[in-house]
Amino acid sequence: MLWRHLGLARAWSAAGLLLGTTLLGGVGRADEPGRAPARGGGPTVETLIRAAVEAKPKGQADADRAAPAPTRDADPGRVAVLDGQRSGDLQVKVRGHGADRVKFSIRNTTDRRLRVIIPPGLVASASPLGQPGGRGGGGGGAGGAFQSMGLGAPTNRAGGFGAFTPGLTRPGTGSSPGSAAFQSVPAEDPRTADGVVVPAGKAVEFLMPSVCLNFGITTPTDDNIFTLMDVDQYTPDPRARKALRSLATLGTSQKVAQAVMWHVYNGMTYQQLALQTVVPFNAHEMALANRVVEALDASGPNGILDPAELARARVFVRVTGESSLDKGAFHLSNDLAGRALLGLPIQVVDAKDDPASLAPALLLHVHLTSSKPGLTKGRIAVRHATAQGSWGPLGTAQLEVPAAISDVDADALCLAIDRAVASTFVRVAPMGRTAGVTTFRVQNRLPFTLAGLVVETAADGKAGATTSFDALGVGPLREGRVNIPAARGRAERVVLNGL
């Protein structure tokens, strides 16, 4: 396959792409004006760790539990954006807005409120006929005088791409996948993961993150009007269809999605992507894009990529201990199988040999150093897979579990590791404060896109509450911004989806 045989190490060197712990470029823009902060107030990781240590079997829940009360406002009628456009219930106009976003205007022509569903896999096409023939759009000559754009999700923050669909890309920690209930879009925002609410007879406007499908063609401006269509109408290429639909469903960073799209839609080689300067990519982003392309080529032409395949063999864990803790470390290591760290499934490795893995991947060596009643300490040496197939150092995190080694189980250890890695490799720093809301810079030093983030907040000198964000989309070695109603915060937990 073209992508696999491009001399990856040589291309990285030529492009000057460096791996390491230094944060590289890509400062994200602030959350869009008017967006309210995420809801919070959940338990801290400290509380969760203690609960995992002290947990006891619970009785059977009441089978006759009463149904929840109906919401105050009835759910508006649901309509898919293309169906509403065809029926005349919606007037939809999509305009250009630079290299990574398009501008939507949706007018509801009916006398009832509508929830407009914008499904994954839509294209803002420069041509009303899409891109005939070629590799899902070919080398850029067809399709009008400006670029066609593949669309993300209306709830994406700057730098993110795709819906980060719950249940597919939002596993919890420990042994309870799917338990993390992130809430990043408040109820008063008309754009939700379940559509865009448009009042009767009114119009809403918003910006939608997007990726270019025609490298080298003019960047669209507000004067350029697109034709909105499904990717199946845009291209006959099943591989190209699956690529856009998968990334728009599973979610990743905008730069990773762009690298995949230029390779799949325009046939750009890895070396061409590494050397072009229109959208500079770092080495972790290129490795993630390569992972997506490999999964595309290994799977069938229909549907979307299997999220379990993208998450497989991404996090390796080794647990050891000082002489007095070696036995406890051995049992904990065995119990980690089948659990998750950072939202990804754990692959336990032998204490002697490093596993073989292609980038992107993490290797966590957890070494327990001391234990006393109420506290077990250790350190975590974190390494990442390189393009050359070796493991390079990423840094060290300090581990604390609020229990003696005899009381620590695998769930409590997972939560403690999550907290240690998140707080060490994802920095949350305040930038400015207005009207009771602080804008925080989120700096990601991990080799994966942040799908979700839990921040422990502090207000009026008191710590303990948490604020959670999903569909974050902060790429590796990149920055993003979030708004939190608190003066201080620190990363408590991150969720990765392998992209």
CSV table of C-alpha atoms in Angstrom, one decimal:
chain,number,residue,atom,x,y,z
A,1,MET,CA,0.0,0.0,0.0
A,2,LEU,CA,1.2,3.5,-0.9
A,3,TRP,CA,0.9,4.9,2.6
A,4,ARG,CA,2.8,2.1,4.2
A,5,HIS,CA,5.9,2.2,2.0
A,6,LEU,CA,7.0,5.8,2.1
A,7,GLY,CA,10.1,5.8,4.3
A,8,LEU,CA,8.4,7.2,7.3
A,9,ALA,CA,11.5,8.0,9.3
A,10,ARG,CA,13.1,9.7,6.3
A,11,ALA,CA,10.0,11.8,5.7
A,12,TRP,CA,9.8,12.9,9.3
A,13,SER,CA,13.4,13.9,9.3
A,14,ALA,CA,13.0,15.9,6.1
A,15,ALA,CA,10.0,17.7,7.5
A,16,GLY,CA,11.7,18.5,10.7
A,17,LEU,CA,9.0,16.9,12.8
A,18,LEU,CA,10.1,16.2,16.3
A,19,LEU,CA,8.8,13.9,18.9
A,20,GLY,CA,9.2,14.7,22.6
A,21,THR,CA,7.7,16.5,25.5
A,22,THR,CA,7.9,20.0,24.1
A,23,LEU,CA,4.5,21.4,23.1
A,24,LEU,CA,4.5,22.4,19.4
A,25,GLY,CA,2.4,25.1,17.8
A,26,GLY,CA,-1.3,25.0,17.0
A,27,VAL,CA,-2.7,27.3,19.6
A,28,GLY,CA,-6.5,26.8,19.5
A,29,ARG,CA,-9.1,29.5,19.4
A,30,ALA,CA,-11.4,30.3,22.3
A,31,ASP,CA,-14.8,28.7,22.6
A,32,GLU,CA,-17.2,30.4,20.3
A,33,PRO,CA,-18.9,33.6,21.6
A,34,GLY,CA,-22.1,33.0,23.5
A,35,ARG,CA,-21.4,29.4,24.4
A,36,ALA,CA,-22.1,28.7,28.0
A,37,PRO,CA,-19.6,26.8,30.2
A,38,ALA,CA,-19.9,23.0,30.6
A,39,ARG,CA,-21.9,21.6,33.5
A,40,GLY,CA,-19.9,20.2,36.4
A,41,GLY,CA,-20.1,19.3,40.0
A,42,GLY,CA,-19.3,15.6,39.7
A,43,PRO,CA,-17.1,13.5,42.0
A,44,THR,CA,-13.4,14.0,41.9
A,45,VAL,CA,-11.0,11.2,41.0
A,46,GLU,CA,-9.9,11.1,44.6
A,47,THR,CA,-13.5,10.3,45.6
A,48,LEU,CA,-13.8,7.7,42.9
A,49,ILE,CA,-10.5,6.0,44.0
A,50,ARG,CA,-11.6,5.8,47.6
A,51,ALA,CA,-15.0,4.5,46.5
A,52,ALA,CA,-13.3,1.8,44.4
A,53,VAL,CA,-11.2,0.8,47.4
A,54,GLU,CA,-14.1,0.7,49.8
A,55,ALA,CA,-16.8,-0.6,47.4
A,56,LYS,CA,-19.0,-3.5,48.6
A,57,PRO,CA,-21.6,-5.5,46.6
A,58,LYS,CA,-24.9,-3.7,46.2
A,59,GLY,CA,-28.4,-5.2,46.3
A,60,GLN,CA,-30.8,-5.6,43.4
A,61,ALA,CA,-32.2,-2.2,42.3
A,62,ASP,CA,-36.0,-1.8,42.5
A,63,ALA,CA,-37.5,-3.2,39.3
A,64,ASP,CA,-40.6,-1.0,39.7
A,65,ARG,CA,-38.7,2.3,39.7
A,66,ALA,CA,-40.9,5.1,38.6
A,67,ALA,CA,-40.4,6.5,35.1
A,68,PRO,CA,-38.8,10.0,34.9
A,69,ALA,CA,-41.0,13.0,34.7
A,70,PRO,CA,-41.5,14.5,31.2
A,71,THR,CA,-39.4,17.6,30.4
A,72,ARG,CA,-41.0,21.0,30.4
A,73,ASP,CA,-40.7,21.5,26.7
A,74,ALA,CA,-41.7,18.8,24.3
A,75,ASP,CA,-39.0,17.6,22.0
A,76,PRO,CA,-39.3,19.4,18.7
A,77,GLY,CA,-39.9,17.6,15.5
A,78,ARG,CA,-36.8,15.9,14.1
A,79,VAL,CA,-35.8,16.4,10.5
A,80,ALA,CA,-32.6,15.5,8.7
A,81,VAL,CA,-31.2,18.6,7.1
A,82,LEU,CA,-31.2,17.2,3.5
A,83,ASP,CA,-34.8,15.9,3.9
A,84,GLY,CA,-36.0,19.2,5.3
A,85,GLN,CA,-34.3,21.0,2.4
A,86,ARG,CA,-35.9,18.8,-0.2
A,87,SER,CA,-39.4,19.1,1.4
A,88,GLY,CA,-39.2,22.9,1.7
A,89,ASP,CA,-39.4,22.8,5.6
A,90,LEU,CA,-35.9,24.2,5.7
A,91,GLN,CA,-34.0,26.8,3.7
A,92,VAL,CA,-30.3,26.0,4.0
A,93,LYS,CA,-27.5,28.1,2.8
A,94,VAL,CA,-23.8,27.0,3.3
A,95,ARG,CA,-21.0,29.5,2.5
A,96,GLY,CA,-17.3,29.5,2.7
A,97,HIS,CA,-15.4,30.6,5.8
A,98,GLY,CA,-11.8,29.9,5.3
A,99,ALA,CA,-9.7,26.7,5.2
A,100,ASP,CA,-11.2,24.9,8.2
A,101,ARG,CA,-14.9,26.0,8.7
A,102,VAL,CA,-18.0,26.7,6.7
A,103,LYS,CA,-20.9,29.0,7.6
A,104,PHE,CA,-24.4,27.5,8.0
A,105,SER,CA,-27.7,29.3,7.8
A,106,ILE,CA,-30.8,27.2,8.5
A,107,ARG,CA,-34.3,28.8,8.3
A,108,ASN,CA,-37.4,27.0,9.5
A,109,THR,CA,-40.3,27.7,7.2
A,110,THR,CA,-42.9,25.8,9.3
A,111,ASP,CA,-45.1,26.9,12.2
A,112,ARG,CA,-43.4,24.4,14.6
A,113,ARG,CA,-40.0,24.2,16.2
A,114,LEU,CA,-37.7,21.7,14.5
A,115,ARG,CA,-34.6,19.8,15.6
A,116,VAL,CA,-32.4,19.6,12.5
A,117,ILE,CA,-30.2,16.6,12.4
A,118,ILE,CA,-26.9,17.0,10.6
A,119,PRO,CA,-25.6,13.5,10.2
A,120,PRO,CA,-22.0,12.5,9.8
A,121,GLY,CA,-20.7,12.2,6.2
A,122,LEU,CA,-22.0,15.5,4.6
A,123,VAL,CA,-20.0,17.5,2.1
A,124,ALA,CA,-20.2,21.2,1.3
A,125,SER,CA,-19.5,20.7,-2.4
A,126,ALA,CA,-18.2,23.4,-4.8
A,127,SER,CA,-20.1,21.7,-7.6
A,128,PRO,CA,-23.8,20.9,-7.6
A,129,LEU,CA,-22.9,17.5,-9.1
A,130,GLY,CA,-20.2,16.7,-6.6
A,131,GLN,CA,-16.9,15.2,-7.8
A,132,PRO,CA,-17.4,12.8,-10.7
A,133,GLY,CA,-14.9,9.8,-11.0
A,134,GLY,CA,-11.4,9.7,-9.6
A,135,ARG,CA,-10.3,8.9,-6.1
A,136,GLY,CA,-13.3,10.5,-4.3
A,137,GLY,CA,-12.5,13.8,-5.9
A,138,GLY,CA,-9.2,13.2,-7.5
A,139,GLY,CA,-6.2,15.5,-7.7
A,140,GLY,CA,-8.0,18.8,-7.3
A,141,GLY,CA,-8.8,19.9,-10.8
A,142,ALA,CA,-12.5,19.2,-10.8
A,143,GLY,CA,-15.3,20.6,-8.6
A,144,GLY,CA,-15.3,24.3,-9.3
A,145,ALA,CA,-13.0,27.2,-8.6
A,146,PHE,CA,-12.9,26.7,-4.9
A,147,GLN,CA,-12.4,23.8,-2.5
A,148,SER,CA,-15.1,21.4,-1.5
A,149,MET,CA,-15.3,20.7,2.3
A,150,GLY,CA,-16.0,17.6,4.4
A,151,LEU,CA,-18.1,18.5,7.4
A,152,GLY,CA,-17.6,17.7,11.1
A,153,ALA,CA,-20.2,18.3,13.8
A,154,PRO,CA,-22.0,21.5,14.8
A,155,THR,CA,-20.9,21.1,18.4
A,156,ASN,CA,-17.2,20.9,17.6
A,157,ARG,CA,-14.9,23.4,19.3
A,158,ALA,CA,-12.1,25.0,17.3
A,159,GLY,CA,-9.5,22.3,16.5
A,160,GLY,CA,-11.9,19.4,16.8
A,161,PHE,CA,-13.6,17.4,14.1
A,162,GLY,CA,-16.6,15.0,14.3
A,163,ALA,CA,-19.3,13.9,16.7
A,164,PHE,CA,-17.3,11.8,19.2
A,165,THR,CA,-20.4,9.6,19.2
A,166,PRO,CA,-21.3,8.5,22.8
A,167,GLY,CA,-21.0,4.8,23.3
A,168,LEU,CA,-18.4,4.5,20.6
A,169,THR,CA,-15.7,6.9,21.7
A,170,ARG,CA,-16.5,7.8,25.3
A,171,PRO,CA,-15.5,4.9,27.6
A,172,GLY,CA,-15.1,5.4,31.3
A,173,THR,CA,-12.3,4.5,33.5
A,174,GLY,CA,-11.4,1.3,35.3
A,175,SER,CA,-13.8,-1.7,34.6
A,176,SER,CA,-16.8,0.4,33.7
A,177,PRO,CA,-16.6,1.4,30.0
A,178,GLY,CA,-19.2,3.9,29.1
A,179,SER,CA,-19.7,5.3,32.6
A,180,ALA,CA,-18.2,8.7,32.1
A,181,ALA,CA,-21.1,11.2,31.6
A,182,PHE,CA,-19.4,14.2,30.0
A,183,GLN,CA,-21.6,17.2,29.3
A,184,SER,CA,-20.0,19.9,27.3
A,185,VAL,CA,-22.9,21.6,25.5
A,186,PRO,CA,-25.4,23.1,27.9
A,187,ALA,CA,-29.2,22.9,27.4
A,188,GLU,CA,-29.5,26.6,26.4
A,189,ASP,CA,-27.2,26.2,23.4
A,190,PRO,CA,-29.4,25.3,20.3
A,191,ARG,CA,-26.6,23.2,18.9
A,192,THR,CA,-26.5,19.8,20.6
A,193,ALA,CA,-25.2,16.3,19.8
A,194,ASP,CA,-28.8,15.5,18.8
A,195,GLY,CA,-29.2,18.3,16.3
A,196,VAL,CA,-29.7,22.0,15.9
A,197,VAL,CA,-33.0,23.5,17.3
A,198,VAL,CA,-34.5,26.0,15.0
A,199,PRO,CA,-37.6,28.0,16.2
A,200,ALA,CA,-40.7,28.2,14.0
A,201,GLY,CA,-40.3,30.8,11.3
A,202,LYS,CA,-36.8,31.7,12.5
A,203,ALA,CA,-33.2,31.1,11.3
A,204,VAL,CA,-30.1,30.1,13.1
A,205,GLU,CA,-26.5,30.6,11.9
A,206,PHE,CA,-23.4,28.8,13.1
A,207,LEU,CA,-19.9,27.8,11.9
A,208,MET,CA,-19.2,24.1,11.2
A,209,PRO,CA,-15.6,22.7,11.4
A,210,SER,CA,-14.6,21.2,8.1
A,211,VAL,CA,-11.7,19.7,6.1
A,212,CYS,CA,-10.5,20.5,2.6
A,213,LEU,CA,-11.1,17.8,0.0
A,214,ASN,CA,-9.2,19.5,-2.9
A,215,PHE,CA,-5.6,20.3,-2.1
A,216,GLY,CA,-4.2,23.2,-4.1
A,217,ILE,CA,-7.6,24.7,-5.0
A,218,THR,CA,-8.6,28.2,-3.8
A,219,THR,CA,-9.8,28.5,-0.2
A,220,PRO,CA,-13.5,29.3,-0.1
A,221,THR,CA,-14.7,32.7,1.2
A,222,ASP,CA,-18.1,34.1,2.3
A,223,ASP,CA,-18.8,34.9,-1.4
A,224,ASN,CA,-18.7,31.2,-2.3
A,225,ILE,CA,-21.9,29.2,-1.9
A,226,PHE,CA,-21.7,25.4,-1.5
A,227,THR,CA,-24.2,22.7,-2.4
A,228,LEU,CA,-24.9,20.5,0.6
A,229,MET,CA,-24.9,16.8,-0.2
A,230,ASP,CA,-24.2,13.4,1.3
A,231,VAL,CA,-20.7,12.0,0.7
A,232,ASP,CA,-22.4,9.1,-1.2
A,233,GLN,CA,-23.5,11.7,-3.8
A,234,TYR,CA,-20.2,13.5,-3.8
A,235,THR,CA,-18.0,10.5,-4.7
A,236,PRO,CA,-18.4,7.0,-6.0
A,237,ASP,CA,-15.3,5.8,-4.1
A,238,PRO,CA,-16.3,3.6,-1.1
A,239,ARG,CA,-13.0,4.1,0.6
A,240,ALA,CA,-13.4,7.9,0.5
A,241,ARG,CA,-17.0,7.7,1.7
A,242,LYS,CA,-16.0,5.5,4.6
A,243,ALA,CA,-13.1,7.7,5.6
A,244,LEU,CA,-15.2,10.9,5.9
A,245,ARG,CA,-18.2,9.2,7.5
A,246,SER,CA,-16.0,7.4,10.1
A,247,LEU,CA,-14.0,10.5,11.2
A,248,ALA,CA,-17.2,12.6,11.3
A,249,THR,CA,-18.8,9.9,13.5
A,250,LEU,CA,-15.9,8.8,15.8
A,251,GLY,CA,-14.2,12.2,16.2
A,252,THR,CA,-10.6,13.3,16.1
A,253,SER,CA,-8.7,16.6,15.7
A,254,GLN,CA,-9.2,18.7,12.7
A,255,LYS,CA,-5.6,18.3,11.6
A,256,VAL,CA,-5.6,14.5,11.8
A,257,ALA,CA,-8.8,14.5,9.8
A,258,GLN,CA,-7.2,16.9,7.2
A,259,ALA,CA,-4.2,14.6,6.8
A,260,VAL,CA,-6.4,11.6,6.2
A,261,MET,CA,-8.7,13.5,3.7
A,262,TRP,CA,-5.8,14.8,1.6
A,263,HIS,CA,-4.3,11.3,1.4
A,264,VAL,CA,-7.6,9.5,0.6
A,265,TYR,CA,-9.3,12.1,-1.6
A,266,ASN,CA,-6.3,13.6,-3.3
A,267,GLY,CA,-3.8,10.8,-3.3
A,268,MET,CA,-1.1,12.8,-1.5
A,269,THR,CA,1.8,10.6,-0.2
A,270,TYR,CA,3.0,10.8,3.4
A,271,GLN,CA,6.1,12.6,2.2
A,272,GLN,CA,4.1,15.2,0.3
A,273,LEU,CA,1.9,15.7,3.4
A,274,ALA,CA,5.0,16.1,5.6
A,275,LEU,CA,6.6,18.7,3.3
A,276,GLN,CA,3.6,20.8,2.4
A,277,THR,CA,3.3,24.1,4.5
A,278,VAL,CA,-0.4,24.9,4.0
A,279,VAL,CA,-1.4,22.9,7.2
A,280,PRO,CA,1.8,21.8,9.0
A,281,PHE,CA,1.3,18.5,10.8
A,282,ASN,CA,3.4,17.2,13.7
A,283,ALA,CA,4.7,13.6,13.8
A,284,HIS,CA,1.9,12.4,16.2
A,285,GLU,CA,-0.8,13.7,13.9
A,286,MET,CA,0.8,11.9,11.0
A,287,ALA,CA,1.0,8.7,13.0
A,288,LEU,CA,-2.7,8.9,13.9
A,289,ALA,CA,-3.6,9.6,10.2
A,290,ASN,CA,-1.5,6.6,9.2
A,291,ARG,CA,-3.4,4.5,11.7
A,292,VAL,CA,-6.7,5.5,10.2
A,293,VAL,CA,-5.6,4.8,6.7
A,294,GLU,CA,-4.3,1.3,7.7
A,295,ALA,CA,-7.7,0.6,9.3
A,296,LEU,CA,-9.5,1.7,6.2
A,297,ASP,CA,-7.4,-0.6,4.0
A,298,ALA,CA,-7.9,-3.5,6.4
A,299,SER,CA,-11.7,-3.2,6.6
A,300,GLY,CA,-14.6,-3.6,4.2
A,301,PRO,CA,-15.8,-0.8,2.0
A,302,ASN,CA,-19.1,-0.1,3.9
A,303,GLY,CA,-20.2,1.4,7.2
A,304,ILE,CA,-17.7,3.1,9.4
A,305,LEU,CA,-14.4,2.0,11.0
A,306,ASP,CA,-14.6,-0.3,14.0
A,307,PRO,CA,-13.7,1.9,17.0
A,308,ALA,CA,-12.5,-1.2,18.9
A,309,GLU,CA,-9.9,-1.8,16.1
A,310,LEU,CA,-8.7,1.8,16.4
A,311,ALA,CA,-8.3,1.5,20.2
A,312,ARG,CA,-6.6,-1.9,20.2
A,313,ALA,CA,-2.9,-2.1,21.2
A,314,ARG,CA,-2.7,1.6,22.1
A,315,VAL,CA,-2.0,1.4,25.8
A,316,PHE,CA,0.5,-1.1,27.3
A,317,VAL,CA,1.0,-1.3,31.1
A,318,ARG,CA,3.7,-3.0,33.2
A,319,VAL,CA,3.3,-3.0,37.0
A,320,THR,CA,6.3,-3.7,39.3
A,321,GLY,CA,7.2,-3.0,42.9
A,322,GLU,CA,9.9,-2.7,45.4
A,323,SER,CA,10.8,-6.0,47.1
A,324,SER,CA,8.1,-5.7,49.8
A,325,LEU,CA,5.5,-4.7,47.2
A,326,ASP,CA,6.5,-7.1,44.4
A,327,LYS,CA,3.8,-9.7,45.3
A,328,GLY,CA,1.0,-7.1,45.4
A,329,ALA,CA,2.2,-5.5,42.1
A,330,PHE,CA,2.2,-9.0,40.5
A,331,HIS,CA,-1.5,-9.6,41.5
A,332,LEU,CA,-2.5,-6.1,40.4
A,333,SER,CA,-0.9,-6.5,37.1
A,334,ASN,CA,-2.8,-9.7,36.4
A,335,ASP,CA,-6.1,-8.0,37.4
A,336,LEU,CA,-5.6,-5.1,35.0
A,337,ALA,CA,-6.6,-7.3,32.0
A,338,GLY,CA,-9.9,-6.3,30.5
A,339,ARG,CA,-9.9,-2.8,32.1
A,340,ALA,CA,-9.3,0.6,30.6
A,341,LEU,CA,-6.9,3.4,31.1
A,342,LEU,CA,-7.4,6.9,29.7
A,343,GLY,CA,-10.5,5.5,27.9
A,344,LEU,CA,-8.5,2.8,26.0
A,345,PRO,CA,-8.3,-0.9,26.7
A,346,ILE,CA,-5.2,-2.1,28.6
A,347,GLN,CA,-2.7,-4.6,27.3
A,348,VAL,CA,-0.6,-5.9,30.1
A,349,VAL,CA,3.0,-6.6,29.3
A,350,ASP,CA,5.8,-8.7,30.8
A,351,ALA,CA,8.1,-7.1,33.3
A,352,LYS,CA,11.1,-7.9,31.1
A,353,ASP,CA,10.5,-7.2,27.5
A,354,ASP,CA,9.1,-4.1,25.8
A,355,PRO,CA,6.2,-4.9,23.4
A,356,ALA,CA,6.4,-4.4,19.7
A,357,SER,CA,4.0,-1.6,18.5
A,358,LEU,CA,3.6,1.0,15.8
A,359,ALA,CA,2.9,4.6,16.6
A,360,PRO,CA,0.7,5.9,18.1
A,361,ALA,CA,0.9,4.0,21.4
A,362,LEU,CA,1.8,4.5,25.1
A,363,LEU,CA,3.8,2.3,27.4
A,364,LEU,CA,3.3,2.9,31.1
A,365,HIS,CA,5.7,1.3,33.6
A,366,VAL,CA,4.0,1.6,37.0
A,367,HIS,CA,6.5,1.0,39.8
A,368,LEU,CA,5.2,0.9,43.4
A,369,THR,CA,7.7,2.3,45.8
A,370,SER,CA,6.0,2.5,49.3
A,371,SER,CA,2.9,1.6,51.2
A,372,LYS,CA,1.4,2.4,54.6
A,373,PRO,CA,-2.1,2.5,56.0
A,374,GLY,CA,-4.1,4.8,53.8
A,375,LEU,CA,-1.5,5.5,51.1
A,376,THR,CA,0.5,3.6,48.4
A,377,LYS,CA,3.0,5.6,46.3
A,378,GLY,CA,4.8,5.0,43.1
A,379,ARG,CA,6.0,6.5,39.9
A,380,ILE,CA,4.9,6.0,36.3
A,381,ALA,CA,7.5,6.1,33.5
A,382,VAL,CA,5.6,7.0,30.3
A,383,ARG,CA,7.0,6.2,26.9
A,384,HIS,CA,5.5,6.5,23.4
A,385,ALA,CA,6.0,4.5,20.2
A,386,THR,CA,8.2,6.1,17.6
A,387,ALA,CA,8.2,5.9,13.8
A,388,GLN,CA,11.2,3.7,14.0
A,389,GLY,CA,9.4,1.1,16.0
A,390,SER,CA,11.2,1.9,19.3
A,391,TRP,CA,9.9,3.5,22.5
A,392,GLY,CA,10.9,7.1,23.3
A,393,PRO,CA,10.6,8.8,26.7
A,394,LEU,CA,7.6,11.1,27.3
A,395,GLY,CA,8.0,11.8,31.0
A,396,THR,CA,7.4,10.6,34.5
A,397,ALA,CA,4.2,11.0,36.7
A,398,GLN,CA,3.9,10.5,40.4
A,399,LEU,CA,1.4,7.9,41.6
A,400,GLU,CA,-0.7,8.0,44.8
A,401,VAL,CA,-3.4,5.6,45.7
A,402,PRO,CA,-5.3,6.4,49.0
A,403,ALA,CA,-5.1,2.9,50.4
A,404,ALA,CA,-2.5,0.4,51.7
A,405,ILE,CA,-1.3,-2.1,49.0
A,406,SER,CA,-3.4,-4.8,50.6
A,407,ASP,CA,-6.6,-2.8,50.0
A,408,VAL,CA,-5.8,-1.6,46.5
A,409,ASP,CA,-7.6,-3.3,43.6
A,410,ALA,CA,-7.3,-2.9,39.9
A,411,ASP,CA,-10.1,-0.3,39.6
A,412,ALA,CA,-8.5,1.9,42.2
A,413,LEU,CA,-5.1,1.6,40.6
A,414,CYS,CA,-6.6,2.5,37.2
A,415,LEU,CA,-8.2,5.6,38.6
A,416,ALA,CA,-5.0,6.7,40.3
A,417,ILE,CA,-3.0,6.1,37.1
A,418,ASP,CA,-5.6,8.1,35.1
A,419,ARG,CA,-5.3,11.0,37.5
A,420,ALA,CA,-1.5,10.9,37.5
A,421,VAL,CA,-1.1,10.8,33.8
A,422,ALA,CA,-3.8,13.4,33.1
A,423,SER,CA,-2.5,16.0,35.5
A,424,THR,CA,1.1,15.5,34.3
A,425,PHE,CA,0.6,15.4,30.5
A,426,VAL,CA,-2.4,17.7,30.1
A,427,ARG,CA,-2.0,21.1,31.5
A,428,VAL,CA,-5.0,23.3,32.3
A,429,ALA,CA,-4.0,27.0,32.8
A,430,PRO,CA,-6.2,30.1,33.3
A,431,MET,CA,-5.9,32.7,30.6
A,432,GLY,CA,-8.5,35.3,31.5
A,433,ARG,CA,-11.7,35.8,33.5
A,434,THR,CA,-15.0,37.6,32.6
A,435,ALA,CA,-18.4,37.5,34.2
A,436,GLY,CA,-17.6,34.7,36.5
A,437,VAL,CA,-16.2,32.5,33.8
A,438,THR,CA,-12.5,31.7,33.3
A,439,THR,CA,-11.0,30.8,30.0
A,440,PHE,CA,-8.5,28.0,30.4
A,441,ARG,CA,-5.8,26.9,27.9
A,442,VAL,CA,-5.7,23.1,27.6
A,443,GLN,CA,-2.2,21.9,26.5
A,444,ASN,CA,-2.0,18.3,25.3
A,445,ARG,CA,1.3,16.5,25.5
A,446,LEU,CA,-0.1,13.0,24.8
A,447,PRO,CA,0.3,11.4,21.4
A,448,PHE,CA,-3.5,11.1,20.9
A,449,THR,CA,-6.4,13.5,20.4
A,450,LEU,CA,-8.2,14.4,23.6
A,451,ALA,CA,-11.8,13.1,23.2
A,452,GLY,CA,-12.9,14.1,26.7
A,453,LEU,CA,-11.5,15.9,29.7
A,454,VAL,CA,-12.5,16.1,33.4
A,455,VAL,CA,-11.2,19.2,35.2
A,456,GLU,CA,-11.1,19.5,39.0
A,457,THR,CA,-12.1,23.1,39.7
A,458,ALA,CA,-11.5,25.5,42.5
A,459,ALA,CA,-13.7,28.5,43.3
A,460,ASP,CA,-13.4,30.9,46.3
A,461,GLY,CA,-10.5,28.9,47.6
A,462,LYS,CA,-12.4,25.6,47.7
A,463,ALA,CA,-11.5,22.6,45.5
A,464,GLY,CA,-13.4,19.4,44.9
A,465,ALA,CA,-16.0,20.0,42.1
A,466,THR,CA,-15.4,18.8,38.6
A,467,THR,CA,-16.3,20.1,35.2
A,468,SER,CA,-16.5,17.7,32.3
A,469,PHE,CA,-16.1,18.2,28.5
A,470,ASP,CA,-16.7,15.8,25.7
A,471,ALA,CA,-16.1,16.2,22.0
A,472,LEU,CA,-13.0,18.2,22.9
A,473,GLY,CA,-10.8,17.4,19.9
A,474,VAL,CA,-7.5,18.8,21.2
A,475,GLY,CA,-4.9,17.2,19.0
A,476,PRO,CA,-1.5,15.8,20.1
A,477,LEU,CA,1.0,18.5,21.0
A,478,ARG,CA,-1.7,21.1,20.4
A,479,GLU,CA,-3.7,23.5,22.5
A,480,GLY,CA,-7.4,24.2,22.9
A,481,ARG,CA,-9.5,26.4,25.1
A,482,VAL,CA,-12.5,25.8,27.4
A,483,ASN,CA,-14.6,28.0,29.6
A,484,ILE,CA,-15.2,27.0,33.3
A,485,PRO,CA,-17.0,28.9,36.0
A,486,ALA,CA,-14.1,28.6,38.4
A,487,ALA,CA,-10.9,30.5,39.1
A,488,ARG,CA,-8.5,27.5,39.0
A,489,GLY,CA,-8.5,24.0,37.6
A,490,ARG,CA,-6.3,20.9,36.9
A,491,ALA,CA,-6.8,18.0,34.6
A,492,GLU,CA,-8.2,15.0,36.6
A,493,ARG,CA,-9.0,12.6,33.9
A,494,VAL,CA,-8.7,12.4,30.1
A,495,VAL,CA,-10.5,10.1,27.7
A,496,LEU,CA,-8.9,9.0,24.4
A,497,ASN,CA,-10.5,7.1,21.6
A,498,GLY,CA,-7.4,6.1,19.7
A,499,LEU,CA,-7.7,8.9,17.2
